[in-house]
Short mmCIF file of C-alpha atoms and ligand atoms in Angstrom, two decimals:
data_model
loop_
_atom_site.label_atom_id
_atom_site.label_comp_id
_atom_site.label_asym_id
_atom_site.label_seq_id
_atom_site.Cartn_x
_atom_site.Cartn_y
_atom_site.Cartn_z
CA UNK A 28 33.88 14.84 -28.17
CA UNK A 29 32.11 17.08 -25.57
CA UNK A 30 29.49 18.18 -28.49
CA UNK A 31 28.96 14.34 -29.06
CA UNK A 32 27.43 13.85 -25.28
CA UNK A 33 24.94 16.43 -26.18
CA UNK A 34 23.20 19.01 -23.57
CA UNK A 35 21.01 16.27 -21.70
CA UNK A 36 23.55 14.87 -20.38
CA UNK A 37 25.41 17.78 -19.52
CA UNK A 38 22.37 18.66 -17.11
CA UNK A 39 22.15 15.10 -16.04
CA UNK A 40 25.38 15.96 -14.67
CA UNK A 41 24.94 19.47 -12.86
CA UNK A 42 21.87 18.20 -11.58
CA UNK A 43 23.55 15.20 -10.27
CA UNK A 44 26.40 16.95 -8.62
CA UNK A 45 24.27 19.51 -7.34
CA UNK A 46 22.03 17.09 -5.51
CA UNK A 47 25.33 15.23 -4.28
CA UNK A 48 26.38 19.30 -2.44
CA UNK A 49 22.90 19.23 -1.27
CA UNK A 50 23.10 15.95 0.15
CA UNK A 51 26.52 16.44 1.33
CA UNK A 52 25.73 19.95 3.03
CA UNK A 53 22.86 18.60 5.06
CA UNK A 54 24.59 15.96 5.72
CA UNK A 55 27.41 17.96 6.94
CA UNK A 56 24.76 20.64 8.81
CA UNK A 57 22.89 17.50 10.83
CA UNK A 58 26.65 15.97 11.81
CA UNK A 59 27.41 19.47 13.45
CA UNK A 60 24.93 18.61 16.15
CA UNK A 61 24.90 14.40 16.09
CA UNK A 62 26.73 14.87 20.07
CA UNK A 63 24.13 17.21 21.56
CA UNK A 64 21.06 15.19 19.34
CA UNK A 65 22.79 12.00 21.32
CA UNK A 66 22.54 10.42 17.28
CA UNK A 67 26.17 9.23 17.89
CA UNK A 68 26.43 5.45 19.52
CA UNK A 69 30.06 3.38 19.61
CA UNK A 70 29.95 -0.23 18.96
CA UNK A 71 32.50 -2.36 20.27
CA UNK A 72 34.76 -4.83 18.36
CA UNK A 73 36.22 -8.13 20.27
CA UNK A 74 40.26 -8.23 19.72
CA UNK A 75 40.63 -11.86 20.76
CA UNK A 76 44.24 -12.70 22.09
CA UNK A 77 44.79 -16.34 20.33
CA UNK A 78 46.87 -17.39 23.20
CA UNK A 79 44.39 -17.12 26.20
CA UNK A 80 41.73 -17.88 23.76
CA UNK A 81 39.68 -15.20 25.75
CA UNK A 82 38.76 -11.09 24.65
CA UNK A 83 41.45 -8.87 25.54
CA UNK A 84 40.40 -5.43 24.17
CA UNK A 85 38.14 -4.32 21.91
CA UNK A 86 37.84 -1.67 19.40
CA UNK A 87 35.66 1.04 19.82
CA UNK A 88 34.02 2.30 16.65
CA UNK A 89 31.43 4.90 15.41
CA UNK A 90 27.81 4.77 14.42
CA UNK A 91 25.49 7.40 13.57
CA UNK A 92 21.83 7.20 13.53
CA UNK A 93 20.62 9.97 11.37
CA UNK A 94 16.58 10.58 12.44
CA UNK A 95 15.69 10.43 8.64
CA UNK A 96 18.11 8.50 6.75
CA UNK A 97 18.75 6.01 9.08
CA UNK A 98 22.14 4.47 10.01
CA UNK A 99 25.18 6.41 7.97
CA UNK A 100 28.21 4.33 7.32
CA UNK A 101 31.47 5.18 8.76
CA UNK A 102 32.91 5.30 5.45
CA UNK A 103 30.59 8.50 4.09
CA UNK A 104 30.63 10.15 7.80
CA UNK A 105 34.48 10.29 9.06
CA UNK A 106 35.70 11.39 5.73
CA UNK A 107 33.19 14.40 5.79
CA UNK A 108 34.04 14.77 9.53
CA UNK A 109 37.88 14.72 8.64
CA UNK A 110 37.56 17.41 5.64
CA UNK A 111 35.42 20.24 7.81
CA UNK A 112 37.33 19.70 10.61
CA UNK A 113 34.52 18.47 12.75
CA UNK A 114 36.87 15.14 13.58
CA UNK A 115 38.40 17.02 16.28
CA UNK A 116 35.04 17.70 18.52
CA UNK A 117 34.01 13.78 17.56
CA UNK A 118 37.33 12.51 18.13
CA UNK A 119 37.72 14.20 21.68
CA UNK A 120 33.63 12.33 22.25
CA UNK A 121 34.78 9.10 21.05
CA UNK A 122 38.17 9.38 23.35
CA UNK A 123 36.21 10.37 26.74
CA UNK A 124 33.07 7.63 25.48
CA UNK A 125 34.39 4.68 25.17
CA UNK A 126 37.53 5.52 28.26
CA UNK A 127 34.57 6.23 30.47
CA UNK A 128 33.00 2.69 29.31
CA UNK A 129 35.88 0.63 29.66
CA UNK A 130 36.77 2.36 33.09
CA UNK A 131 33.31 1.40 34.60
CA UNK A 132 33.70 -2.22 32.68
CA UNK A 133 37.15 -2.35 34.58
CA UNK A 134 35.68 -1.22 37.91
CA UNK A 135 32.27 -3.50 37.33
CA UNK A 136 34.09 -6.55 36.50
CA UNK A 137 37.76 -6.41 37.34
CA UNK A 138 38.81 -7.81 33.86
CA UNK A 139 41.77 -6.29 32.20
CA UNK A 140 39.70 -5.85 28.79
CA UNK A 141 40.40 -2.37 27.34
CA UNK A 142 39.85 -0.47 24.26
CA UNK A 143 41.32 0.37 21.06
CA UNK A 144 40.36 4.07 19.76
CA UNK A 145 40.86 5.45 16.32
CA UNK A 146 42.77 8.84 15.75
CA UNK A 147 42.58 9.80 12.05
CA UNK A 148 45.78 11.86 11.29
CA UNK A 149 43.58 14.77 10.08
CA UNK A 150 42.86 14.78 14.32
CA UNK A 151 46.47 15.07 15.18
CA UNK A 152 46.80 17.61 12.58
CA UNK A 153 44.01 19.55 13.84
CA UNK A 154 46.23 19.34 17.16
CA UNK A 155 44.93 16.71 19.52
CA UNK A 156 47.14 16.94 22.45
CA UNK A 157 48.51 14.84 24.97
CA UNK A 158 47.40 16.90 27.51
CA UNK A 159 43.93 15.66 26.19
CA UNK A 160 44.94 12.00 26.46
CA UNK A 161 46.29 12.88 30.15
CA UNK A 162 43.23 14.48 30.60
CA UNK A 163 40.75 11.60 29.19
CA UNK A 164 42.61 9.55 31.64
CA UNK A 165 41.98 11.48 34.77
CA UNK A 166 38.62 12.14 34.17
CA UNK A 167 37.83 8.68 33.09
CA UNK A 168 40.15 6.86 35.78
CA UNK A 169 40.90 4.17 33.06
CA UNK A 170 43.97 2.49 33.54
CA UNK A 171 46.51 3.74 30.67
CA UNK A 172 47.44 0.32 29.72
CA UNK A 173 44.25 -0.19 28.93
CA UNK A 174 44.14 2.52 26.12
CA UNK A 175 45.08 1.46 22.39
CA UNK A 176 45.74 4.86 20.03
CA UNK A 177 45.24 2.95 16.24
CA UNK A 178 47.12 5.80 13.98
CA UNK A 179 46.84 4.63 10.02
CA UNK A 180 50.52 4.47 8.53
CA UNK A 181 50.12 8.05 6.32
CA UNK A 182 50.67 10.02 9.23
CA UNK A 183 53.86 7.37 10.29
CA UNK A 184 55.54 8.72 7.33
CA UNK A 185 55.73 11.80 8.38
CA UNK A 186 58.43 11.34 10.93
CA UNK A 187 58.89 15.17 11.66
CA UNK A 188 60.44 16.10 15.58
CA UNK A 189 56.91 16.91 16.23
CA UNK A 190 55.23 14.15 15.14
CA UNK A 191 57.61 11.78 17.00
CA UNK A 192 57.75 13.44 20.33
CA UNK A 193 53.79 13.34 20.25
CA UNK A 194 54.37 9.65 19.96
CA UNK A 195 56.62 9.39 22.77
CA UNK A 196 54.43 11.83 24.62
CA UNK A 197 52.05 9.18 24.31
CA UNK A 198 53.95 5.99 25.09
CA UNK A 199 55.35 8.14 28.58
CA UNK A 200 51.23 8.08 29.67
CA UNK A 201 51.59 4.22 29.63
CA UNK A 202 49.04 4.44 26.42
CA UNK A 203 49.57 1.76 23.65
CA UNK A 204 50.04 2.64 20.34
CA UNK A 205 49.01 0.38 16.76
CA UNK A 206 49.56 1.03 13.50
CA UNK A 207 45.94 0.47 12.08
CA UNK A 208 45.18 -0.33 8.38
CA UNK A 209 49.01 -2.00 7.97
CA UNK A 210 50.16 -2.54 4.10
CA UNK A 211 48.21 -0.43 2.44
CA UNK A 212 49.77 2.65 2.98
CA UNK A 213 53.31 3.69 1.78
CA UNK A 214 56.19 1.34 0.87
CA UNK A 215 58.98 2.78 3.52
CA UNK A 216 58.82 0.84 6.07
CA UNK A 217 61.93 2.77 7.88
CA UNK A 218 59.35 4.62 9.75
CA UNK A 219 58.63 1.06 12.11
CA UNK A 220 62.24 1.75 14.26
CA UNK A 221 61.41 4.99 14.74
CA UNK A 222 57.92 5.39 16.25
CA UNK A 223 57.76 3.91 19.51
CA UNK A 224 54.48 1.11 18.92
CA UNK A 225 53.23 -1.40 20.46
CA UNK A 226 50.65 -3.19 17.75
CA UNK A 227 50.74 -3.75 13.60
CA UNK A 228 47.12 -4.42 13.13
CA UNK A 229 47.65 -6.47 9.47
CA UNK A 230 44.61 -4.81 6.84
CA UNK A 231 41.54 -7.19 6.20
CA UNK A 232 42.32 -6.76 2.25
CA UNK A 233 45.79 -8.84 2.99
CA UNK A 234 43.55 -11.63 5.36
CA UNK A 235 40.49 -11.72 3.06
CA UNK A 236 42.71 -13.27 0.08
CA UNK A 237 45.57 -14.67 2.39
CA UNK A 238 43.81 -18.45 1.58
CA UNK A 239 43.80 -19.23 -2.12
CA UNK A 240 46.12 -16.37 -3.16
CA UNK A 241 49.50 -17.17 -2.60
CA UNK A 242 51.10 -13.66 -3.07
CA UNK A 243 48.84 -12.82 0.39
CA UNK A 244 49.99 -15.49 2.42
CA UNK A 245 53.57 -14.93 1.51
CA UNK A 246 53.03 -11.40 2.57
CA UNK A 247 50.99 -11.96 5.63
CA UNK A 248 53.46 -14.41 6.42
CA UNK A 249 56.12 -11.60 5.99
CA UNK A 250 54.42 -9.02 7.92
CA UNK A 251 54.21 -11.27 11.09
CA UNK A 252 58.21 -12.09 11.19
CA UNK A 253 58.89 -8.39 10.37
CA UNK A 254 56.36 -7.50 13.35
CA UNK A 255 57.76 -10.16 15.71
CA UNK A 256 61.29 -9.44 15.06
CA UNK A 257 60.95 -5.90 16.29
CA UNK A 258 58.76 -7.17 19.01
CA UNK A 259 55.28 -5.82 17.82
CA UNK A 260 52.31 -7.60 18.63
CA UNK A 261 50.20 -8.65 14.98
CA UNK A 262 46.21 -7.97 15.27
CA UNK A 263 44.75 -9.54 12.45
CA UNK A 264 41.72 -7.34 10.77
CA UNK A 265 38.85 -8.95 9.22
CA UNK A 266 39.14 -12.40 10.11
CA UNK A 267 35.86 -14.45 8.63
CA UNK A 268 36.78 -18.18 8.31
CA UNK A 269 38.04 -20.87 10.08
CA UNK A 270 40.73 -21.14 7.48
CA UNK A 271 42.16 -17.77 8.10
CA UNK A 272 42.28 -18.00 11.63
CA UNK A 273 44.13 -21.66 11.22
CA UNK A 274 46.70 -19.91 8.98
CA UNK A 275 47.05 -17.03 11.29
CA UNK A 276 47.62 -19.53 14.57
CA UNK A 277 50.02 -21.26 12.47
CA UNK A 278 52.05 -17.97 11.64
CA UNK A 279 51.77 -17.41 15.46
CA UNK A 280 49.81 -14.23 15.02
CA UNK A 281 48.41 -13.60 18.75
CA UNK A 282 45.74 -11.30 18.48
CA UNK A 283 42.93 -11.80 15.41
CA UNK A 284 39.44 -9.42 14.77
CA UNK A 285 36.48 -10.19 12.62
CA UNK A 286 33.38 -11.63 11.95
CA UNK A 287 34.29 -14.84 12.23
CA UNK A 288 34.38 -14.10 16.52
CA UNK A 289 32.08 -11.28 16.85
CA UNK A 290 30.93 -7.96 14.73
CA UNK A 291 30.99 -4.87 16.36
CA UNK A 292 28.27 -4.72 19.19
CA UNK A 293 26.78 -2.21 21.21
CA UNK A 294 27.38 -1.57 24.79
CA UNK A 295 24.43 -3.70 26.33
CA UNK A 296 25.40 -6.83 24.04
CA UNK A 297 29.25 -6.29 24.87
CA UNK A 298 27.99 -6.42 28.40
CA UNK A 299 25.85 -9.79 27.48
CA UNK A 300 28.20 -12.03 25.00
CA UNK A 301 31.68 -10.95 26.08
CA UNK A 302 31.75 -9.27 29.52
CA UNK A 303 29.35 -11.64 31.51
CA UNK A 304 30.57 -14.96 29.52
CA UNK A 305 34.25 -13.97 29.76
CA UNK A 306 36.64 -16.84 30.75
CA UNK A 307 34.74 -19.20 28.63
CA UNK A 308 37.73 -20.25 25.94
CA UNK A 309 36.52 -18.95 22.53
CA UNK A 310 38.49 -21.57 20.70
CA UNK A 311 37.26 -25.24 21.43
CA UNK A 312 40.02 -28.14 22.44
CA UNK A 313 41.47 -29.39 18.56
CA UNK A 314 40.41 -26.38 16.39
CA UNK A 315 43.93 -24.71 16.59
CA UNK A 316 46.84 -27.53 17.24
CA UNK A 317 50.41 -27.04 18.25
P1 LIG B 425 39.15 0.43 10.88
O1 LIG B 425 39.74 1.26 11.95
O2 LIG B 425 40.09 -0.36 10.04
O3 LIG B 425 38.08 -0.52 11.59
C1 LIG B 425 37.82 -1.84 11.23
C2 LIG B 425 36.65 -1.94 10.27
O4 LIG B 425 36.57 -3.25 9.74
C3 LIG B 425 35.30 -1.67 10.94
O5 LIG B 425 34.46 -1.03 9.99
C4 LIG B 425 34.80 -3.09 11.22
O6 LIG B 425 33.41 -3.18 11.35
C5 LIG B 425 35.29 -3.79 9.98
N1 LIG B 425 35.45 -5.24 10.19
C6 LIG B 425 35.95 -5.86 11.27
N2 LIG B 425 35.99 -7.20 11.08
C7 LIG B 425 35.51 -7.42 9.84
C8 LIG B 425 35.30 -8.62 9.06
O7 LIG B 425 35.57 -9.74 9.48
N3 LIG B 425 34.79 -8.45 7.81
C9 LIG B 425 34.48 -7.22 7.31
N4 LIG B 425 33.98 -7.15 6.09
N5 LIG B 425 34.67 -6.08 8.02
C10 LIG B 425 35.18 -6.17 9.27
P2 LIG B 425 33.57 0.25 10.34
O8 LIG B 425 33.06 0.14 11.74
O9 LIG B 425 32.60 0.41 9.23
O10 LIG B 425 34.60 1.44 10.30
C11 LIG B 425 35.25 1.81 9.11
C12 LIG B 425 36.39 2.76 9.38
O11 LIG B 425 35.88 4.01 9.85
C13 LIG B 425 37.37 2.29 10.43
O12 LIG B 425 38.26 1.35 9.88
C14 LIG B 425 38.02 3.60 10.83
O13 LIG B 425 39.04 3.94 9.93
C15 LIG B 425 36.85 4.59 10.68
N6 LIG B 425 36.30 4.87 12.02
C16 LIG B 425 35.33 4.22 12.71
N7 LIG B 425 35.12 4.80 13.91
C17 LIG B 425 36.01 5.83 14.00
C18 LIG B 425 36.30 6.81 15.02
O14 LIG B 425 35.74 6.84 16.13
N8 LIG B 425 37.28 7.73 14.71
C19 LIG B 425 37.96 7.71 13.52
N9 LIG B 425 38.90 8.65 13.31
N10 LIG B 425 37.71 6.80 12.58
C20 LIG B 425 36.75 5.86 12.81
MG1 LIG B 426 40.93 0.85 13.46
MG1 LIG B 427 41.33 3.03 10.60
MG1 LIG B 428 41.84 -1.11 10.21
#
């Protein structure tokens, strides 16, 4: 079978793979020194709290402008970040970032907004500490309570002593904890009574087909009760249409995220749309009943 594919193609493939290293290694040298090139920028996701009908935190998340190719998708960045271990020096930046943003927000305004941070597990593997969280705080002034940790569920399921005092390390600070990407990691679901969390942010893949597929909504449907009877708060992810967000309000999920509010922004148009028109109800009189 190999001899049928011939030798073309087998160089069609080296070369391939080799320019793939190539592309991978630059990409890898040029994110070594994004911080100090100020390349890195974080954009701000509304979390809008269906109750209020008003912003109530917002997730902060990464974008790099390379000077030549332009902007890099989180997707093809954090995963390269994550297996060279540079996630732990852009990690720590993101942490003191957006705390030091939402601290002067907080001071500027007086709103009780705050922000929801992303800690890949490979970060907490790599040993982020609590003493870095305390420390984030301090320097930053932010109020804890306005600090979100989103973990994904992988690192949930390993509940080792260490991993679970880190987690209670975290909830002493006053810091909120979420379980970001929700149903699409592992099956167990034991893990939920023994981590010590605050949010179950539902995955945009269970939302997206949640009208029209009804496997979706029975398990969306699931996930809130599960969530509310151990008294998590649900954060819908990816919320595009009217529909969803009718479904959701019905299921009495409070807090929902997506396009359908906002896309992430950067800081000056966070300022503009959200900060400076805040107490203006996002959801008009009749659009959500009961
Ligand atoms: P995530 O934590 O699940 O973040 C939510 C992603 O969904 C974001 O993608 C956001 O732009 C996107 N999104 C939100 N609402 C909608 C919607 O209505 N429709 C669609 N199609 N997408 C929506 P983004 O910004 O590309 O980030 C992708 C992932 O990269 C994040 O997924 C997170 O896992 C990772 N990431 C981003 N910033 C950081 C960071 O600072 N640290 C770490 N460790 N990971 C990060
Ligand atoms: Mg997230
Ligand atoms: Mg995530
Ligand atoms: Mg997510």
């Amino acid at each position: 079978r190999a001899k049928a594919i011939g030798p073309n193609v087998y160089q069609f493939f080296t070369s391939k793979m080799n320019e793939q290293i190539h592309t991978r290694m630059g990409l890898e040298h040029d994110l070594r020194h994004a911080i100090e090139r100020e390349e890195l920028e974080i954009y701000y996701q509304p979390i809008v709290d269906l109750e209020t009908g008003l912003v109530s935190k917002a997730e902060a998340l990464l974008r790099w402008e390379h000077p030549t190719r332009g902007k890099v998708p989180p997707y093809e960045f954090i995963p390269l970040a994550e297996e060279t271990g540079l996630i732990a020096k852009l990690g720590e930046w993101v942490l003191y970032t957006a705390a030091q943003q939402t601290s002067i927000w907080q001071t500027r305004t007086n709103l009780p907004i705050g922000v929801s941070v992303n800690v890949s597990t490979h970060q907490l593997k790599r040993g982020l500490s609590t003493a870095t969280i305390a420390d984030v705080l301090q320097t930053t002034q932010l109020s804890p309570e306005l600090l979100s940790l989103e973990i994904t569920e992988s690192l949930l399921m390993e509940d080792t002593v260490a991993n679970i005092q880190w987690f209670h390390k975290i909830k002493e600070l006053g810091v909120k904890l979420s379980i970001d990407d929700f149903g699409t990691g592992y099956s167990s679901l034991s893990y939920l009574k023994r981590f010590p969390l605050d949010f179950l942010k539902i995955d945009r893949s269970f939302i997206r087909d949640s009208i029209g597929k009804q496997e979706d909504a029975s398990l969306v449907k699931a996930i809130i009760a599960m969530a509310n009877g151990l008294k998590l708060k649900v954060i819908a992810e990816g919320v595009e249409t009217q529909e969803q967000l009718i479904f959701l309000h019905q299921l009495r999920c409070q807090y929902v995220q997506g396009f359908y509010f906002f896309k992430p922004m950067s800081v000056k148009d966070f300022e503009r749309n959200i900060l400076a028109k805040h107490g203006v109800p996002l959801l008009k009189k009749g659009l959500l009943r009961g």
